[in-house]
Coordinates of C-alpha atoms and ligand atoms in Angstrom, one line a residue:
M689 CA -0.4 0.2 -0.1
K690 CA 2.6 2.4 1.1
K691 CA 4.3 1.8 -2.4
L692 CA 1.4 1.8 -4.0
R693 CA 0.7 5.7 -2.9
I694 CA 4.8 7.1 -3.3
I695 CA 4.5 5.9 -6.7
M696 CA 1.1 7.4 -7.1
V697 CA 3.2 11.1 -5.8
G698 CA 5.5 10.3 -8.2
A699 CA 3.0 10.5 -10.8
L700 CA 1.5 12.7 -10.0
A701 CA 4.2 14.7 -9.9
A702 CA 5.7 14.2 -13.3
G703 CA 2.5 14.8 -15.0
A704 CA 2.3 18.5 -12.8
L705 CA 5.9 19.0 -14.2
Y706 CA 5.0 18.0 -18.0
V707 CA 1.6 20.1 -18.0
V708 CA 3.7 23.0 -15.6
G709 CA 6.8 21.9 -18.0
P710 CA 6.4 23.9 -21.4
S711 CA 5.0 26.9 -20.5
T712 CA 7.3 28.3 -18.1
A713 CA 10.3 27.4 -21.0
T714 CA 8.8 28.1 -24.3
A715 CA 6.0 30.0 -25.6
A716 CA 3.6 28.1 -26.0
P717 CA 3.1 27.6 -30.8
A718 CA 0.5 28.8 -31.4
P719 CA -2.9 26.1 -32.3
R720 CA -3.2 25.8 -36.8
A721 CA -6.3 26.9 -37.7
L722 CA -9.1 24.1 -37.3
P723 CA -10.6 22.8 -40.4
A724 CA -14.6 24.7 -41.5
A725 CA -17.4 21.8 -40.2
Q726 CA -17.5 19.7 -42.5
P727 CA -21.6 19.9 -43.8
K728 CA -23.4 17.8 -42.3
T729 CA -25.5 16.5 -45.3
G730 CA -25.1 14.3 -49.0
P731 CA -23.1 11.9 -49.8
G732 CA -20.7 10.6 -47.6
W733 CA -22.2 12.3 -44.4
H734 CA -23.5 9.4 -42.0
S735 CA -24.9 10.9 -38.8
P736 CA -24.5 8.3 -35.9
T737 CA -28.0 6.8 -34.9
P738 CA -31.1 6.6 -36.6
T739 CA -28.3 5.6 -40.5
T740 CA -26.4 3.1 -38.2
D741 CA -29.6 0.9 -37.1
L742 CA -30.0 -1.1 -40.3
P743 CA -29.6 -3.9 -41.3
L744 CA -26.0 -5.6 -42.6
R745 CA -26.5 -6.1 -45.9
V746 CA -28.2 -2.9 -45.7
L747 CA -24.9 -1.0 -44.5
A748 CA -23.2 -3.3 -46.4
R749 CA -23.5 -2.4 -50.5
R750 CA -22.2 0.9 -50.1
H751 CA -19.2 -1.0 -49.8
G752 CA -19.9 -3.0 -52.6
L753 CA -19.4 -5.7 -50.4
G754 CA -21.8 -9.5 -49.2
V755 CA -23.1 -10.4 -45.9
G756 CA -24.2 -13.8 -45.4
T757 CA -24.2 -15.8 -42.8
A758 CA -24.6 -20.1 -42.6
I759 CA -27.8 -21.4 -42.6
N760 CA -29.3 -23.7 -41.4
V761 CA -32.0 -25.3 -43.4
T762 CA -33.9 -27.5 -41.4
A763 CA -34.3 -23.9 -38.7
L764 CA -34.7 -21.9 -42.5
A765 CA -38.6 -24.2 -42.8
N766 CA -39.6 -24.2 -38.8
D767 CA -38.6 -21.0 -37.9
T768 CA -40.5 -17.7 -38.8
A769 CA -38.4 -15.3 -36.5
Y770 CA -35.4 -17.3 -38.0
R771 CA -36.4 -16.8 -41.6
E772 CA -37.3 -13.8 -41.7
R773 CA -34.2 -12.4 -39.5
A774 CA -31.9 -14.2 -42.8
A775 CA -33.7 -12.7 -44.9
R776 CA -33.8 -9.3 -43.9
E777 CA -30.0 -9.4 -42.6
F778 CA -28.1 -10.4 -45.4
S779 CA -27.0 -10.5 -49.9
A780 CA -25.1 -13.6 -49.0
V781 CA -25.9 -17.7 -48.0
T782 CA -23.7 -20.5 -47.9
A783 CA -26.1 -24.0 -47.2
E784 CA -24.5 -24.9 -43.6
N785 CA -24.7 -28.8 -44.4
V786 CA -26.6 -29.6 -47.0
M787 CA -24.4 -29.1 -49.5
K788 CA -21.6 -31.6 -48.6
W789 CA -21.4 -34.8 -50.2
E790 CA -22.5 -36.4 -47.3
S791 CA -25.7 -34.9 -47.8
L792 CA -25.5 -34.8 -51.5
E793 CA -25.8 -38.3 -52.7
P794 CA -26.2 -40.5 -49.2
T795 CA -26.5 -43.6 -51.1
R796 CA -24.4 -43.8 -54.5
G797 CA -26.1 -42.2 -57.5
Q798 CA -29.2 -41.2 -55.8
Y799 CA -28.5 -37.2 -55.1
N800 CA -31.1 -36.1 -52.6
W801 CA -31.3 -32.2 -53.6
G802 CA -34.4 -31.4 -51.6
P803 CA -32.8 -29.4 -49.0
A804 CA -29.6 -27.4 -50.9
D805 CA -32.7 -26.3 -53.8
E806 CA -34.8 -25.8 -51.1
L807 CA -31.7 -22.7 -50.2
V808 CA -31.1 -21.7 -53.5
A809 CA -35.0 -21.1 -54.0
F810 CA -35.3 -19.1 -50.8
A811 CA -31.6 -16.6 -51.0
Q812 CA -33.1 -16.0 -54.6
R813 CA -36.3 -15.0 -53.7
N814 CA -34.7 -12.5 -51.2
G815 CA -31.7 -11.2 -54.2
Q816 CA -29.5 -13.3 -51.3
K817 CA -25.9 -14.6 -53.4
I818 CA -25.2 -18.1 -52.7
H819 CA -21.3 -19.5 -51.6
G820 CA -21.4 -23.0 -52.5
H821 CA -20.0 -24.8 -49.6
T822 CA -18.7 -27.9 -50.1
L823 CA -17.5 -29.9 -52.6
L824 CA -14.4 -31.5 -51.4
W825 CA -13.9 -31.7 -47.9
H826 CA -12.5 -35.0 -46.7
N827 CA -15.2 -34.8 -43.3
Q828 CA -18.4 -35.6 -44.1
L829 CA -18.5 -38.2 -47.0
P830 CA -21.3 -40.1 -48.2
A831 CA -19.6 -43.3 -46.1
W832 CA -20.4 -45.1 -49.6
L833 CA -17.9 -44.1 -50.8
T834 CA -15.3 -43.8 -47.7
E835 CA -16.2 -46.8 -47.2
G836 CA -15.0 -48.7 -51.0
V837 CA -12.1 -46.2 -50.4
A838 CA -11.3 -48.4 -47.3
D839 CA -12.2 -51.5 -48.5
G840 CA -10.4 -51.0 -51.6
S841 CA -13.5 -52.2 -54.3
I842 CA -13.6 -47.9 -55.4
D843 CA -9.2 -47.7 -56.3
S844 CA -7.9 -45.0 -57.5
A845 CA -8.7 -44.3 -61.1
E846 CA -12.8 -45.0 -60.2
L847 CA -12.3 -42.1 -57.2
R848 CA -10.4 -40.2 -60.1
R849 CA -13.9 -40.8 -61.7
I850 CA -16.4 -40.4 -59.0
V851 CA -15.1 -37.4 -57.7
K852 CA -14.8 -35.5 -61.2
N853 CA -18.2 -36.7 -61.3
H854 CA -18.7 -35.6 -58.2
I855 CA -18.1 -31.9 -58.6
T856 CA -18.9 -31.6 -62.0
T857 CA -22.5 -32.9 -61.6
V858 CA -23.6 -29.8 -58.5
V859 CA -21.6 -27.4 -60.2
K860 CA -23.9 -27.1 -62.9
R861 CA -26.7 -27.7 -61.0
Y862 CA -26.7 -24.7 -60.2
R863 CA -24.4 -22.8 -63.1
G864 CA -24.9 -19.5 -62.4
K865 CA -27.1 -19.4 -59.5
V866 CA -24.3 -20.2 -57.3
R867 CA -21.6 -17.1 -58.1
S868 CA -18.7 -18.8 -55.7
W869 CA -16.9 -22.4 -54.8
D870 CA -15.1 -23.9 -52.1
V871 CA -13.9 -26.3 -54.0
V872 CA -11.6 -28.1 -52.0
N873 CA -12.3 -27.4 -47.8
E874 CA -9.3 -27.4 -45.2
A875 CA -6.8 -29.2 -47.2
F876 CA -3.7 -28.3 -45.1
T877 CA -2.8 -29.4 -41.6
D878 CA -2.4 -27.5 -38.8
D879 CA 1.1 -28.6 -37.9
A880 CA 4.5 -25.9 -37.4
N881 CA 4.9 -27.8 -40.8
P882 CA 1.5 -27.3 -42.8
V883 CA 1.5 -29.9 -45.8
L884 CA -1.4 -31.1 -47.8
R885 CA -3.9 -33.0 -45.2
D886 CA -3.4 -37.5 -45.5
T887 CA -7.1 -37.4 -47.2
I888 CA -8.5 -39.8 -49.6
F889 CA -8.0 -37.2 -52.2
R890 CA -4.2 -36.8 -51.8
Q891 CA -3.9 -40.0 -51.4
H892 CA -5.2 -42.0 -54.4
L893 CA -5.4 -38.4 -57.0
G894 CA -1.8 -37.1 -55.8
P895 CA -0.8 -34.0 -54.8
D896 CA -2.4 -32.2 -57.5
Y897 CA -5.7 -33.2 -57.1
I898 CA -6.2 -29.6 -56.2
A899 CA -6.0 -28.4 -59.6
D900 CA -7.6 -31.1 -61.3
A901 CA -11.0 -30.2 -58.7
L902 CA -10.8 -26.6 -60.4
R903 CA -10.5 -27.2 -63.6
W904 CA -13.3 -29.6 -63.0
A905 CA -15.8 -27.3 -61.6
H906 CA -14.6 -24.4 -64.4
A907 CA -16.2 -27.1 -66.8
A908 CA -18.8 -26.8 -65.0
D909 CA -19.7 -23.2 -64.4
P910 CA -17.3 -20.8 -66.1
T911 CA -19.0 -18.0 -64.1
A912 CA -18.7 -19.7 -60.6
K913 CA -15.4 -17.5 -58.6
L914 CA -13.8 -20.7 -57.2
F915 CA -12.7 -20.8 -53.3
L916 CA -10.6 -22.8 -50.8
N917 CA -11.2 -22.3 -47.8
D918 CA -9.0 -22.8 -44.4
Y919 CA -8.7 -22.6 -40.8
A920 CA -6.4 -20.4 -38.6
I921 CA -4.9 -19.1 -41.8
D922 CA -7.1 -15.2 -40.8
G923 CA -2.9 -13.5 -39.9
I924 CA -0.3 -14.4 -40.9
N925 CA 1.1 -18.2 -39.9
P926 CA 2.2 -20.6 -42.1
K927 CA -1.0 -22.6 -43.1
S928 CA -1.6 -18.8 -44.2
T929 CA 2.3 -18.9 -46.2
A930 CA 1.2 -23.0 -47.3
Y931 CA -1.5 -21.7 -48.7
Y932 CA -0.2 -18.6 -50.6
E933 CA 2.8 -20.0 -51.9
L934 CA 0.3 -22.7 -53.8
A935 CA -2.1 -19.7 -54.3
K936 CA 0.6 -17.9 -55.7
E937 CA 1.5 -21.6 -57.7
L938 CA -2.0 -22.1 -59.5
R939 CA -2.2 -19.0 -60.5
K940 CA 1.3 -19.4 -62.5
R941 CA 0.3 -22.1 -63.5
R942 CA -3.4 -20.4 -64.3
V943 CA -5.2 -23.1 -62.4
P944 CA -8.7 -21.5 -61.9
L945 CA -7.9 -20.5 -58.6
H946 CA -10.1 -17.4 -57.7
G947 CA -10.7 -16.6 -53.9
I948 CA -9.3 -18.4 -50.8
G949 CA -11.9 -18.0 -48.0
F950 CA -11.1 -17.1 -44.3
Q951 CA -13.2 -19.3 -42.0
G952 CA -12.6 -17.0 -38.8
H953 CA -13.2 -19.3 -36.0
L954 CA -12.0 -17.2 -33.3
D955 CA -11.8 -18.8 -29.9
L956 CA -11.7 -15.7 -27.8
Q957 CA -8.6 -17.6 -25.3
Y958 CA -6.2 -17.4 -28.1
P959 CA -4.1 -14.4 -29.3
L960 CA -6.5 -12.3 -32.2
P961 CA -5.4 -11.9 -36.1
I962 CA -5.4 -8.8 -35.9
D963 CA -2.6 -9.6 -38.6
A964 CA -5.8 -9.7 -40.7
P965 CA -5.5 -7.2 -43.0
Q966 CA -1.6 -8.0 -43.9
N967 CA -2.3 -10.9 -44.9
L968 CA -5.2 -10.7 -47.1
A969 CA -3.8 -7.7 -48.5
R970 CA -1.1 -10.3 -50.1
F971 CA -3.8 -12.1 -51.4
D972 CA -5.4 -9.8 -53.6
R973 CA -2.0 -8.6 -54.1
L974 CA -2.1 -12.3 -56.9
G975 CA -5.7 -10.8 -58.0
L976 CA -7.6 -12.8 -56.2
E977 CA -10.9 -12.1 -55.1
T978 CA -11.3 -13.1 -50.5
A979 CA -13.4 -13.3 -48.1
F980 CA -14.0 -14.4 -44.7
T981 CA -16.4 -17.6 -44.6
E982 CA -17.6 -18.6 -41.5
V983 CA -16.8 -16.4 -38.9
D984 CA -17.7 -16.8 -35.1
V985 CA -15.8 -15.5 -31.8
R986 CA -16.8 -18.5 -28.6
Y987 CA -15.9 -17.8 -25.6
F988 CA -16.0 -20.2 -21.5
L989 CA -19.3 -19.2 -20.9
P990 CA -21.4 -17.7 -18.6
T991 CA -21.3 -13.9 -20.2
D992 CA -19.1 -11.1 -18.7
T993 CA -19.1 -8.0 -20.1
Y994 CA -14.8 -8.5 -20.7
K995 CA -15.8 -10.8 -22.9
E996 CA -18.9 -9.3 -24.4
A997 CA -16.6 -6.6 -25.6
G998 CA -13.4 -8.8 -26.7
Q999 CA -15.9 -10.4 -29.3
V1000 CA -17.5 -7.5 -29.9
G1001 CA -13.3 -6.2 -30.8
S1002 CA -12.2 -10.2 -32.2
F1003 CA -15.7 -10.2 -35.5
N1004 CA -15.0 -6.0 -35.5
T1005 CA -11.2 -6.8 -36.7
L1006 CA -11.7 -9.2 -39.3
L1007 CA -14.9 -6.7 -41.2
S1008 CA -12.2 -4.0 -40.8
A1009 CA -9.3 -6.4 -42.7
C1010 CA -12.1 -6.9 -45.0
L1011 CA -13.0 -3.4 -45.6
L1012 CA -9.1 -1.9 -46.3
T1013 CA -8.5 -4.8 -48.8
P1014 CA -10.0 -4.1 -52.5
K1015 CA -10.5 -7.1 -52.8
C1016 CA -12.6 -9.3 -50.3
V1017 CA -16.4 -9.1 -51.7
M1018 CA -17.9 -10.8 -48.5
F1019 CA -18.0 -11.2 -44.6
T1020 CA -19.9 -14.3 -44.1
V1021 CA -21.0 -15.5 -40.1
W1022 CA -21.1 -19.2 -39.8
G1023 CA -24.8 -18.5 -38.4
F1024 CA -26.5 -15.8 -37.0
T1025 CA -27.8 -17.1 -33.8
D1026 CA -26.6 -19.1 -30.7
K1027 CA -30.2 -20.7 -30.9
Y1028 CA -29.0 -22.7 -33.5
S1029 CA -24.6 -22.1 -33.7
W1030 CA -22.3 -25.4 -34.5
V1031 CA -20.6 -23.8 -31.5
P1032 CA -21.7 -25.4 -27.7
E1033 CA -22.0 -28.9 -29.8
W1034 CA -18.8 -29.7 -30.8
F1035 CA -16.7 -27.0 -27.9
E1036 CA -17.6 -27.7 -24.1
G1037 CA -18.0 -25.0 -22.2
Q1038 CA -18.4 -22.4 -24.9
G1039 CA -20.4 -20.7 -26.5
A1040 CA -22.4 -17.3 -27.0
A1041 CA -20.1 -17.0 -31.1
T1042 CA -22.4 -15.4 -33.1
P1043 CA -24.4 -11.4 -33.2
F1044 CA -27.9 -12.2 -31.7
D1045 CA -28.7 -14.6 -28.8
E1046 CA -30.7 -17.6 -28.4
N1047 CA -34.0 -15.1 -28.9
L1048 CA -32.6 -14.0 -32.1
Q1049 CA -32.2 -10.7 -29.9
P1050 CA -28.9 -8.2 -31.3
K1051 CA -25.9 -8.5 -29.0
P1052 CA -23.2 -5.9 -28.5
A1053 CA -21.9 -7.8 -31.5
Y1054 CA -23.8 -7.1 -33.7
R1055 CA -24.0 -3.6 -32.8
G1056 CA -20.5 -4.0 -33.6
L1057 CA -20.8 -4.7 -37.5
Q1058 CA -22.9 -1.9 -38.1
Q1059 CA -21.2 1.1 -36.7
V1060 CA -18.4 -0.7 -38.6
L1061 CA -20.3 -0.5 -41.5
A1062 CA -21.8 2.6 -41.0
V1063 CA -19.0 4.7 -39.5
A1064 CA -16.0 2.1 -42.7
S1065 CA -15.2 5.4 -44.9
D1066 CA -14.0 2.6 -48.4
P1067 CA -11.0 3.8 -48.8
N1068 CA -10.1 2.1 -52.7
R1069 CA -13.0 4.0 -53.7
R1070 CA -14.3 7.0 -51.4
R1071 CA -12.0 7.9 -49.3
G1072 CA -11.8 11.7 -49.8
F1073 CA -9.3 13.1 -47.8
Ligands
LIG788 O1 -21.3 -26.1 -38.8 C1 -22.0 -27.6 -39.4 C2 -22.0 -28.1 -38.3 O2 -22.8 -28.6 -38.1 C3 -21.4 -29.5 -39.3 O3 -22.4 -30.5 -37.8 C4 -19.9 -29.4 -38.7 C5 -19.7 -31.9 -39.4 O4 -18.5 -31.1 -39.9 O5 -19.9 -29.0 -39.6 C6 -20.3 -27.8 -39.1 O6 -19.1 -27.4 -40.5 C7 -18.2 -26.6 -40.5 C8 -17.9 -26.2 -41.8 O7 -18.6 -27.3 -43.1 C9 -16.0 -26.3 -42.0 N1 -15.3 -25.0 -41.2 C10 -15.6 -25.8 -39.7 C11 -17.8 -25.5 -40.2 C12 -17.4 -26.0 -38.8 O8 -16.7 -27.2 -37.7

């Protein structure tokens, strides 16, 4: 206590010296004239409150940015408040599960298009673009495929035909409807020296399977933007650098790769990827689109004000990184309400990771996104400073 008091007295004294110092030593310089007040009307002026409380899709429009959400198709069918909020807030949607291989082709040769078609119809009714997720992923593959490969009844040549056929069939069905596809999802390992994951695709189609998949998808819909998508690549780290090197090589070989998806699954117990703008910039310089594709910010419950503030800052960091990147086209959250988030099921004790609570009411994280969209000038097209 005594020690603390001494420090405080010292600090006060230092402060007093600092304040008194300059005026006794030399005359204070005359303040520079303030610029004339900016007019509070006309283009570029956004008065704070009334125009900030607008749906995200409206606020994002002047940036040319899509704001998206993953959609739970069961909730879409059964929950009116969910459906209305999804339509009102977002200009892009991603299927949380129903466009994955296991869901589209549960039995070999028998496609189950129903749920995916419902999502496409919903998006079209509401003027939303669709980000297709995902053509090739080592998870949520149909059992007939993984078992067939494991027991040798599907050999490498056949797997190649099956994969080509899957990509072609799915991309063609949604040609002109899906704006962009995650062609390969989570292709790299997580360790200090990331390499291509040892999936059935890597094993049986060879290391160039990503280029092949991109070419097959491009042939099926030449207008779709083709992405690679992964988690833990939001900042600069060995894994994002592995993507950077791969992207550079694919571009050099003129393989049709058009974008990189940064999932943005953040967790408050880990460092915030504050260098996301620098990371996205290097992909941007390769001529690629970028997007945050699955943003959520989880933490250990219960909620407190520290965590809430951390969550606001985390969402805003990623959104700002996107706005700072000329070709960052989309900012998508992985579910917009805690009511249906994947987080509590997968991480024990964690949750509250989305911008709306379980009653679909806006949380501070949502207000933060609104404010960043409202306040940000577009650094590439509209900054008039
Ligand atoms: O949110 C999805 C969850 O409902 C599924 O059970 C899970 C199965 O692996 O996949 C979740 O979505 C994942 C996405 O497809 C790819 N990136 C990570 C997402 C969260 O796990």
